[in-house]
Short mmCIF file of C-alpha atoms and ligand atoms in Angstrom, two decimals:
data_model
loop_
_atom_site.label_atom_id
_atom_site.label_comp_id
_atom_site.label_asym_id
_atom_site.label_seq_id
_atom_site.Cartn_x
_atom_site.Cartn_y
_atom_site.Cartn_z
CA MET A 1399 22.68 12.57 1.73
CA SER A 1400 22.00 9.42 3.95
CA LYS A 1401 18.44 8.06 4.60
CA GLU A 1402 17.49 6.21 7.04
CA LYS A 1403 15.47 3.19 6.57
CA VAL A 1404 11.57 2.68 6.84
CA GLN A 1405 10.94 -1.24 6.86
CA ILE A 1406 7.89 -2.37 4.56
CA PHE A 1407 5.36 -4.80 6.37
CA ASP A 1408 3.06 -6.09 4.16
CA THR A 1409 -0.22 -7.35 5.32
CA THR A 1410 -1.82 -8.01 1.77
CA LEU A 1411 -2.16 -11.87 2.96
CA ARG A 1412 -3.45 -11.41 6.14
CA ASP A 1413 -5.13 -7.87 6.73
CA GLY A 1414 -5.68 -7.26 2.96
CA GLU A 1415 -7.19 -11.14 2.50
CA GLN A 1416 -10.11 -10.57 5.16
CA VAL A 1417 -11.90 -8.38 2.42
CA PRO A 1418 -15.10 -10.25 1.68
CA GLY A 1419 -14.62 -11.76 -1.75
CA CYS A 1420 -10.54 -11.55 -1.69
CA LYS A 1421 -9.97 -15.25 0.06
CA LEU A 1422 -7.07 -16.72 -1.56
CA ASP A 1423 -6.01 -20.58 -1.72
CA THR A 1424 -2.64 -21.40 -0.39
CA LYS A 1425 -1.11 -21.86 -4.14
CA GLU A 1426 -2.16 -18.38 -4.99
CA LYS A 1427 -0.87 -16.78 -1.51
CA LEU A 1428 2.36 -18.77 -2.44
CA VAL A 1429 2.73 -17.19 -5.62
CA ILE A 1430 1.73 -13.48 -4.16
CA ALA A 1431 4.38 -14.28 -1.22
CA GLU A 1432 7.38 -14.97 -3.48
CA ARG A 1433 6.45 -11.72 -5.72
CA LEU A 1434 6.19 -9.72 -2.37
CA ASP A 1435 9.96 -11.04 -1.51
CA ILE A 1436 11.19 -10.23 -4.63
CA LEU A 1437 9.43 -6.71 -4.46
CA GLY A 1438 11.76 -6.22 -1.45
CA VAL A 1439 9.57 -5.86 1.56
CA ASP A 1440 10.85 -6.54 4.82
CA VAL A 1441 8.43 -8.63 6.37
CA ILE A 1442 5.25 -10.68 5.18
CA GLU A 1443 1.97 -11.09 7.10
CA ALA A 1444 1.52 -14.80 5.77
CA GLY A 1445 -1.71 -14.88 8.07
CA PHE A 1446 -3.44 -15.95 11.08
CA PRO A 1447 -2.65 -19.48 11.75
CA ILE A 1448 -5.00 -20.55 14.36
CA SER A 1449 -8.17 -19.00 12.49
CA SER A 1450 -8.49 -22.04 10.00
CA PRO A 1451 -6.38 -24.91 8.71
CA GLY A 1452 -6.15 -23.60 5.58
CA ASP A 1453 -4.18 -20.24 7.01
CA PHE A 1454 -2.21 -22.77 9.00
CA ARG A 1455 -0.86 -24.51 5.80
CA SER A 1456 -0.56 -20.89 3.81
CA VAL A 1457 1.67 -19.65 6.70
CA THR A 1458 3.74 -23.11 7.00
CA GLU A 1459 4.38 -23.45 3.24
CA ILE A 1460 5.16 -19.50 2.81
CA ALA A 1461 7.22 -19.69 5.83
CA GLN A 1462 9.36 -22.49 3.67
CA ILE A 1463 9.64 -20.58 0.64
CA VAL A 1464 10.37 -16.84 1.28
CA LYS A 1465 14.27 -16.53 1.00
CA ASN A 1466 14.75 -12.95 2.45
CA ALA A 1467 11.78 -11.44 4.12
CA THR A 1468 10.86 -11.98 7.59
CA VAL A 1469 7.61 -14.19 7.64
CA CYS A 1470 5.35 -13.23 10.40
CA GLY A 1471 2.10 -15.03 11.70
CA LEU A 1472 -0.60 -12.95 13.85
CA THR A 1473 -1.83 -14.16 16.99
CA ARG A 1474 -4.35 -13.19 19.82
CA ALA A 1475 -3.01 -12.54 23.38
CA VAL A 1476 -3.67 -16.19 23.79
CA LYS A 1477 -1.36 -19.15 24.88
CA LYS A 1478 -2.69 -22.01 21.99
CA ASP A 1479 -2.68 -18.78 19.31
CA ILE A 1480 0.79 -18.08 20.12
CA GLU A 1481 1.64 -22.19 19.97
CA VAL A 1482 -0.12 -22.58 16.88
CA ALA A 1483 1.75 -19.55 14.78
CA ALA A 1484 5.26 -20.61 16.22
CA GLU A 1485 4.33 -24.23 15.00
CA ALA A 1486 3.46 -22.89 11.72
CA LEU A 1487 6.40 -20.44 11.68
CA LYS A 1488 8.81 -23.19 12.31
CA GLN A 1489 10.75 -23.47 8.91
CA ALA A 1490 10.78 -19.61 8.29
CA LYS A 1491 14.54 -18.26 8.12
CA ARG A 1492 13.24 -14.99 10.01
CA PRO A 1493 10.30 -16.18 11.95
CA ARG A 1494 8.35 -13.18 13.74
CA ILE A 1495 5.20 -13.48 15.81
CA HIS A 1496 2.72 -10.93 15.87
CA THR A 1497 0.66 -10.84 19.00
CA GLY A 1498 -1.35 -8.49 20.88
CA ILE A 1499 -4.40 -7.01 22.63
CA GLY A 1500 -7.12 -4.29 22.26
CA THR A 1501 -5.78 -1.05 24.67
CA SER A 1502 -8.79 1.47 24.17
CA ASP A 1503 -11.17 1.72 27.17
CA SER A 1504 -13.65 0.71 24.41
CA HIS A 1505 -11.92 -2.79 23.77
CA ILE A 1506 -11.15 -3.15 27.60
CA GLN A 1507 -14.68 -2.38 28.79
CA PHE A 1508 -16.75 -3.78 25.57
CA LYS A 1509 -14.71 -6.78 24.15
CA PHE A 1510 -12.83 -8.34 27.44
CA ASN A 1511 -15.04 -6.76 30.38
CA SER A 1512 -12.15 -6.24 31.74
CA THR A 1513 -9.92 -3.88 33.29
CA ARG A 1514 -6.36 -1.62 31.90
CA GLU A 1515 -4.23 -3.49 34.67
CA LYS A 1516 -5.34 -7.03 33.49
CA VAL A 1517 -5.09 -6.12 30.05
CA LEU A 1518 -1.38 -5.09 30.53
CA GLU A 1519 -0.68 -8.28 32.30
CA ARG A 1520 -2.36 -10.04 29.00
CA ALA A 1521 -0.15 -7.97 26.83
CA VAL A 1522 3.09 -8.91 28.69
CA GLU A 1523 2.31 -12.50 29.44
CA ALA A 1524 1.94 -13.02 25.59
CA VAL A 1525 5.05 -11.34 24.36
CA LYS A 1526 6.94 -13.54 27.08
CA TYR A 1527 4.98 -16.29 25.63
CA ALA A 1528 5.74 -15.82 22.22
CA LYS A 1529 9.49 -14.98 23.18
CA SER A 1530 10.14 -18.61 24.34
CA PHE A 1531 9.35 -19.39 20.73
CA VAL A 1532 11.02 -16.96 18.50
CA GLU A 1533 13.53 -14.12 19.24
CA ASP A 1534 11.52 -11.39 17.00
CA VAL A 1535 7.96 -10.59 18.59
CA GLU A 1536 5.98 -7.84 17.66
CA PHE A 1537 3.09 -6.39 19.77
CA TYR A 1538 0.09 -4.56 18.68
CA ALA A 1539 -2.05 -2.34 21.01
CA GLU A 1540 -5.32 -2.89 19.01
CA ASP A 1541 -7.11 0.67 18.83
CA ALA A 1542 -4.04 2.42 19.91
CA GLY A 1543 -5.51 5.52 17.83
CA ARG A 1544 -8.07 6.06 20.45
CA THR A 1545 -6.03 4.48 23.25
CA ASP A 1546 -4.89 7.21 26.16
CA ASN A 1547 -1.20 8.15 25.22
CA GLU A 1548 -0.29 7.46 28.76
CA TYR A 1549 -1.80 4.39 29.25
CA LEU A 1550 -0.36 3.30 25.94
CA ALA A 1551 3.02 4.33 26.86
CA ARG A 1552 2.74 1.88 30.16
CA VAL A 1553 1.71 -1.08 28.06
CA CYS A 1554 4.60 -0.22 25.37
CA GLU A 1555 6.85 -0.14 28.26
CA ALA A 1556 5.92 -3.09 29.86
CA VAL A 1557 6.32 -5.39 26.39
CA ILE A 1558 9.35 -3.81 25.41
CA ALA A 1559 10.35 -4.85 29.43
CA ALA A 1560 9.25 -8.60 28.17
CA GLY A 1561 10.98 -8.88 25.18
CA ALA A 1562 9.10 -7.43 22.19
CA THR A 1563 11.14 -6.01 19.38
CA VAL A 1564 8.52 -4.14 17.25
CA LEU A 1565 5.74 -2.02 18.62
CA ASN A 1566 2.83 -1.88 16.23
CA ILE A 1567 0.53 1.36 16.87
CA PRO A 1568 -2.65 0.30 14.85
CA ASP A 1569 -5.16 2.85 14.31
CA THR A 1570 -7.70 0.19 13.85
CA THR A 1571 -10.73 2.15 13.17
CA GLY A 1572 -8.99 4.80 10.82
CA TYR A 1573 -9.81 7.61 13.08
CA CYS A 1574 -7.22 9.48 13.56
CA LEU A 1575 -5.93 12.70 11.90
CA PRO A 1576 -2.37 13.08 11.07
CA GLU A 1577 -1.55 15.43 13.49
CA GLU A 1578 -2.86 13.34 16.28
CA TYR A 1579 -1.20 9.92 14.87
CA GLY A 1580 2.07 11.66 14.61
CA ALA A 1581 1.93 13.33 17.79
CA LYS A 1582 1.29 9.81 19.48
CA MET A 1583 4.16 8.35 17.92
CA LYS A 1584 6.10 11.22 19.08
CA TYR A 1585 4.81 10.94 22.62
CA LEU A 1586 5.67 7.50 22.59
CA LYS A 1587 9.29 8.09 21.34
CA GLU A 1588 10.07 10.46 24.23
CA ASN A 1589 8.02 8.92 26.93
CA VAL A 1590 8.62 5.31 26.84
CA LYS A 1591 11.42 3.78 28.84
CA GLY A 1592 13.49 1.54 26.57
CA ILE A 1593 12.15 2.81 23.38
CA GLU A 1594 15.43 2.72 21.34
CA LYS A 1595 15.54 -1.32 22.05
CA ALA A 1596 12.50 -1.36 19.62
CA ILE A 1597 10.84 -0.33 16.39
CA LEU A 1598 7.37 1.60 16.63
CA SER A 1599 5.15 0.30 13.71
CA CYS A 1600 2.45 2.42 11.48
CA HIS A 1601 -0.70 0.04 11.14
CA CYS A 1602 -3.27 2.90 9.79
CA HIS A 1603 -6.79 2.13 8.37
CA ASN A 1604 -8.43 4.14 5.53
CA ASP A 1605 -11.98 4.74 7.02
CA LEU A 1606 -11.46 8.52 6.48
CA GLY A 1607 -8.93 8.06 3.69
CA LEU A 1608 -6.35 9.13 5.89
CA ALA A 1609 -4.12 5.95 6.25
CA THR A 1610 -1.54 6.65 4.03
CA ALA A 1611 -1.25 10.48 5.42
CA ASN A 1612 -1.06 9.01 9.20
CA SER A 1613 1.49 6.50 8.19
CA ILE A 1614 3.79 9.14 6.62
CA ALA A 1615 3.36 11.59 9.81
CA GLY A 1616 4.09 8.33 11.94
CA VAL A 1617 7.55 7.70 10.54
CA ILE A 1618 8.04 11.74 10.24
CA ASN A 1619 7.58 11.15 13.92
CA GLY A 1620 10.11 8.39 14.45
CA ALA A 1621 8.36 5.25 13.55
CA ARG A 1622 10.39 2.95 11.28
CA GLN A 1623 7.85 0.37 9.82
CA ILE A 1624 4.96 0.95 8.07
CA GLU A 1625 2.22 -1.84 7.65
CA CYS A 1626 0.55 -1.64 4.68
CA THR A 1627 -1.32 -3.44 1.51
CA ILE A 1628 -0.61 -3.76 -2.15
CA ASN A 1629 -3.62 -1.37 -3.54
CA GLY A 1630 -4.29 -0.75 -0.08
CA ILE A 1631 -6.85 -3.93 0.28
CA GLY A 1632 -8.03 -4.30 3.60
CA GLU A 1633 -10.85 -4.40 6.51
CA ARG A 1634 -13.54 -2.12 5.19
CA ALA A 1635 -12.09 1.16 3.63
CA GLY A 1636 -8.70 -0.72 3.44
CA ASN A 1637 -5.26 -0.28 4.86
CA THR A 1638 -2.39 2.11 3.88
CA SER A 1639 -1.32 1.38 0.23
CA LEU A 1640 2.28 0.30 -0.01
CA GLU A 1641 2.70 1.61 -3.62
CA GLU A 1642 1.34 5.33 -1.97
CA VAL A 1643 4.00 5.46 0.90
CA VAL A 1644 7.01 4.07 -0.80
CA MET A 1645 6.79 6.67 -3.84
CA ILE A 1646 5.89 9.35 -1.16
CA LEU A 1647 9.27 8.72 0.51
CA ARG A 1648 11.08 8.41 -2.76
CA GLN A 1649 9.34 11.81 -4.05
CA HIS A 1650 10.47 13.58 -1.12
CA PRO A 1651 14.31 13.04 -0.40
CA TYR A 1652 14.52 15.79 1.87
CA LEU A 1653 12.32 13.44 4.86
CA GLU A 1654 15.74 11.35 4.46
CA LEU A 1655 13.32 8.19 4.77
CA ASP A 1656 13.64 5.56 2.11
CA THR A 1657 12.46 1.57 1.75
CA ASP A 1658 14.12 -1.24 -0.18
CA ILE A 1659 11.24 -1.70 -2.65
CA ASN A 1660 12.04 -1.90 -6.25
CA SER A 1661 9.33 0.63 -7.44
CA LYS A 1662 9.86 -0.65 -11.04
CA LEU A 1663 7.70 -3.78 -9.81
CA LEU A 1664 4.74 -1.93 -8.42
CA TYR A 1665 2.11 -1.73 -11.27
CA SER A 1666 2.80 -5.32 -12.00
CA THR A 1667 2.65 -6.70 -8.69
CA SER A 1668 -0.43 -4.27 -8.02
CA GLN A 1669 -1.97 -6.02 -11.68
CA MET A 1670 -1.19 -9.72 -9.85
CA VAL A 1671 -3.08 -8.78 -6.68
CA SER A 1672 -5.85 -7.44 -8.22
CA GLN A 1673 -6.39 -10.52 -10.59
CA LYS A 1674 -5.60 -13.24 -7.88
CA MET A 1675 -8.19 -11.25 -5.71
CA GLY A 1676 -10.76 -10.45 -8.04
CA MET A 1677 -10.66 -6.74 -6.87
CA PRO A 1678 -10.17 -4.20 -9.72
CA VAL A 1679 -7.97 -1.29 -9.01
CA GLN A 1680 -10.19 1.94 -9.38
CA PRO A 1681 -9.04 4.21 -12.49
CA ASN A 1682 -7.79 7.01 -10.15
CA LYS A 1683 -5.95 5.30 -7.77
CA ALA A 1684 -2.52 6.59 -6.96
CA ILE A 1685 0.53 5.17 -8.47
CA VAL A 1686 -0.80 2.12 -9.95
CA GLY A 1687 -4.59 3.20 -11.52
CA SER A 1688 -5.00 3.13 -15.04
CA ASN A 1689 -5.44 6.74 -15.15
CA ALA A 1690 -2.28 7.56 -12.86
CA PHE A 1691 -0.35 8.73 -16.10
CA ALA A 1692 -2.99 9.24 -18.45
CA HIS A 1693 -3.58 12.80 -19.25
CA SER A 1694 -7.13 13.80 -21.24
CA SER A 1695 -7.61 17.71 -21.17
CA GLY A 1696 -5.92 19.95 -23.84
CA ILE A 1697 -4.07 22.13 -21.51
CA HIS A 1698 -2.56 19.09 -19.62
CA GLN A 1699 -1.74 17.18 -23.02
CA ASP A 1700 0.03 20.33 -24.54
CA GLY A 1701 1.98 20.37 -21.18
CA VAL A 1702 2.92 16.63 -21.12
CA ILE A 1703 3.88 16.53 -24.94
CA LYS A 1704 6.36 19.63 -24.40
CA LYS A 1705 7.80 18.37 -21.18
CA ARG A 1706 6.71 15.28 -19.17
CA GLU A 1707 7.42 17.10 -15.99
CA THR A 1708 4.87 20.00 -16.50
CA TYR A 1709 2.20 17.65 -15.20
CA GLU A 1710 3.38 14.24 -13.86
CA ILE A 1711 5.37 14.25 -10.43
CA ILE A 1712 6.52 10.52 -11.35
CA ASP A 1713 8.16 9.38 -14.09
CA PRO A 1714 5.94 6.28 -14.86
CA HIS A 1715 9.05 3.85 -15.77
CA ASP A 1716 9.77 4.49 -12.26
CA VAL A 1717 6.78 2.17 -10.94
CA GLY A 1718 6.66 -0.29 -13.92
CA VAL A 1719 4.37 1.55 -16.17
CA ASP A 1720 6.01 1.74 -19.82
CA HIS A 1721 4.62 5.29 -20.99
CA SER A 1722 2.24 8.15 -19.76
CA SER A 1723 -0.89 8.04 -22.20
CA ILE A 1724 -2.57 10.95 -24.18
CA VAL A 1725 -5.96 10.18 -23.99
CA LEU A 1726 -8.20 11.78 -26.98
CA THR A 1727 -11.66 12.81 -25.94
CA ALA A 1728 -13.85 15.76 -26.79
CA ARG A 1729 -11.59 18.06 -24.19
CA SER A 1730 -8.20 17.57 -25.96
CA GLY A 1731 -6.39 20.01 -28.00
CA ARG A 1732 -4.73 19.93 -31.22
CA ALA A 1733 -1.32 18.88 -29.90
CA ALA A 1734 -2.67 16.00 -28.48
CA LEU A 1735 -4.61 15.06 -31.43
CA ALA A 1736 -1.10 15.53 -33.85
CA TYR A 1737 0.74 13.52 -31.36
CA ARG A 1738 -1.54 10.51 -31.47
CA ALA A 1739 -2.19 10.63 -35.00
CA LYS A 1740 1.64 10.59 -35.22
CA LYS A 1741 1.66 7.63 -33.51
CA VAL A 1742 -0.54 5.67 -36.11
CA GLY A 1743 1.52 7.14 -38.77
CA TYR A 1744 0.30 10.42 -40.04
CA GLU A 1745 2.59 13.51 -39.86
CA LEU A 1746 -0.41 16.60 -40.09
CA THR A 1747 0.60 19.72 -41.35
CA LYS A 1748 -0.89 22.92 -39.36
CA VAL A 1749 -3.66 23.38 -42.17
CA GLN A 1750 -4.17 19.36 -42.34
CA LEU A 1751 -4.27 19.48 -38.54
CA ASP A 1752 -7.04 22.04 -38.47
CA LYS A 1753 -9.36 20.19 -40.67
CA VAL A 1754 -8.55 16.70 -38.96
CA TYR A 1755 -9.13 18.01 -35.94
CA GLU A 1756 -12.75 19.80 -36.89
CA GLU A 1757 -13.92 15.98 -37.75
CA PHE A 1758 -12.25 15.07 -34.64
CA LEU A 1759 -14.66 17.16 -32.66
CA LYS A 1760 -17.59 15.88 -34.31
CA PHE A 1761 -16.38 12.27 -33.50
CA ALA A 1762 -15.30 13.16 -29.87
CA ASP A 1763 -18.70 14.30 -28.93
CA ARG A 1764 -20.51 11.42 -30.19
CA LYS A 1765 -17.82 8.75 -28.48
CA LYS A 1766 -16.07 9.35 -24.99
CA GLU A 1767 -12.89 8.16 -25.72
CA ILE A 1768 -11.44 8.04 -29.26
CA GLU A 1769 -9.07 4.91 -29.94
CA ASP A 1770 -6.10 4.60 -32.68
CA GLU A 1771 -8.72 2.83 -35.37
CA ASP A 1772 -10.89 5.81 -35.42
CA ILE A 1773 -7.90 8.49 -35.84
CA HIS A 1774 -7.98 6.41 -39.69
CA GLN A 1775 -11.62 7.18 -40.10
CA ILE A 1776 -11.30 10.65 -38.78
CA VAL A 1777 -8.56 11.23 -41.34
CA ASP A 1778 -10.14 9.77 -44.29
CA ALA A 1779 -13.50 11.76 -43.31
CA SER A 1780 -11.50 14.78 -43.35
CA ASN A 1781 -10.59 14.41 -46.84
CA VAL A 1782 -7.39 16.01 -46.59
CA ASN A 1783 -4.44 14.58 -48.64
CA ILE A 1784 -2.14 13.26 -46.28
CA GLU A 1785 0.91 10.72 -46.95
CA SER A 1786 1.10 8.25 -44.16
CA ILE A 1787 4.55 8.27 -42.77
CA ALA A 1788 3.98 4.41 -41.24
O1 KIV B 2915 -6.23 -2.95 12.49
C1 KIV B 2915 -5.72 -3.85 13.43
O2 KIV B 2915 -5.39 -3.53 14.74
C2 KIV B 2915 -4.82 -4.98 13.13
C3 KIV B 2915 -4.32 -5.52 14.28
C4 KIV B 2915 -4.51 -7.12 14.27
C5 KIV B 2915 -2.60 -5.85 14.18
O3 KIV B 2915 -5.16 -5.27 11.98
ZN1 ZN B 2916 -5.69 -4.00 10.57
#
C-alpha cells in the first residue's frame, strides 16, 4: 500500500519556546535542533529572528548546523522582519521564511484597525518580499480557524499567485471542532485556484484539547503538513503534539498517510526537551508519559501478561520505551504479583502465591506502590518456604 507523506513542521523552538519558563539559550536550542534533524522532521521552525538578538543568533547558528531539515524563521507581514529573517537564514541549506498576518474579522478590526482588502494587500506584499530572498515561503493566515472561509480562500489564492509554497491555516485560539477544521481544509482544496501549487498546513492549538484531533481532520481533508511540538508544548494549552500525530498515522495504515519520523527516538526526544525546558511531562500523556505503558489494575495486568496486545495498541519499543510496566498496587491481582516476583527471583507455586498475595494486600493498603525491594520483605513476612530462582 503506497502512503502519501505528511510533512512534520516542528515548532518546539518557536511556538513551544514561547511558554513562560521554557526559555532556552542558543546552546540548548542547537542540541534540540540537532536531535529534531535526526528524529526526521521535515522543517524546524528555529525562532522569530527579529524578536531579540538572542533569537537572531539562535536561528543563524541552527541554520548553519542542520543537515537535512528545512530551517524556518517566523516574521510578521513587515519588511524589516522579513529582511532580518532572510539574514539569519542565509547559511541554511534549505531556508524558509514563514510570514503572515491575522485574517479573522476580529484581528482585522481590533489588532490592525484595518479592512479585509488592506490586509489582503499586506499579505501579498509580504509574500512577494520574502520571495525576493528565498524560494520557499510559507504564509500563515493567523486566526484562520475563525476566519470566514470565502475570504480565507481569496487570501490563499492571492498569496499562491504571489509565490507562497505552503499555506498555514492556524486555529490560533484552539476553537475549531475537528469536523469544522477538516471542512475548512476541504473548502480551500476545492475553492482556491492554484491550490495544487501549494501545500496546506495544519497549525492547531489545544485550548479545548482538540489540537491533535483537528490536525488529523486537516490531513484527512487534504493538508500535507502538520505543525507541532515535542510533548505538545506551546502558547497557553499548547500546540499539537508531534508524537501523537506521528503515531496516529502509523497506527492507522488505512489512512494511507505517514511521516518520515523515526518513532524509536520519540521517547528520548521527549525526555530531552522536557529536561532542557524544565517542563515535566504529565504521567498520563499519550505516547511519552510515564504511565503510557504502565498497567495497574488486576484485570488489565492479567491480560497484558498473557498477551501484550490485549491492552496496548502500540508496542512500547516502537516509540523507544524498553518495556511495558506492571505496577503493583492494592488493585493488582495474583498474576501481576507472580510476574513481578519472578522478575526479582521468586518462582511461586499456586499455594505459595496465595499466601504471599495475602501479605501483599496488607502492604499495598499501606503503600501507594510496591517496589521490587518491598517484594522481598513481603515474601519474608509471608513465611512460606520459597527457593529463590535468581
Ligand atoms: O498560532 C498561530 O497562529 C501562530 C502563527 C504565528 C503561525 O503561531
Ligand atoms: Zn501558534
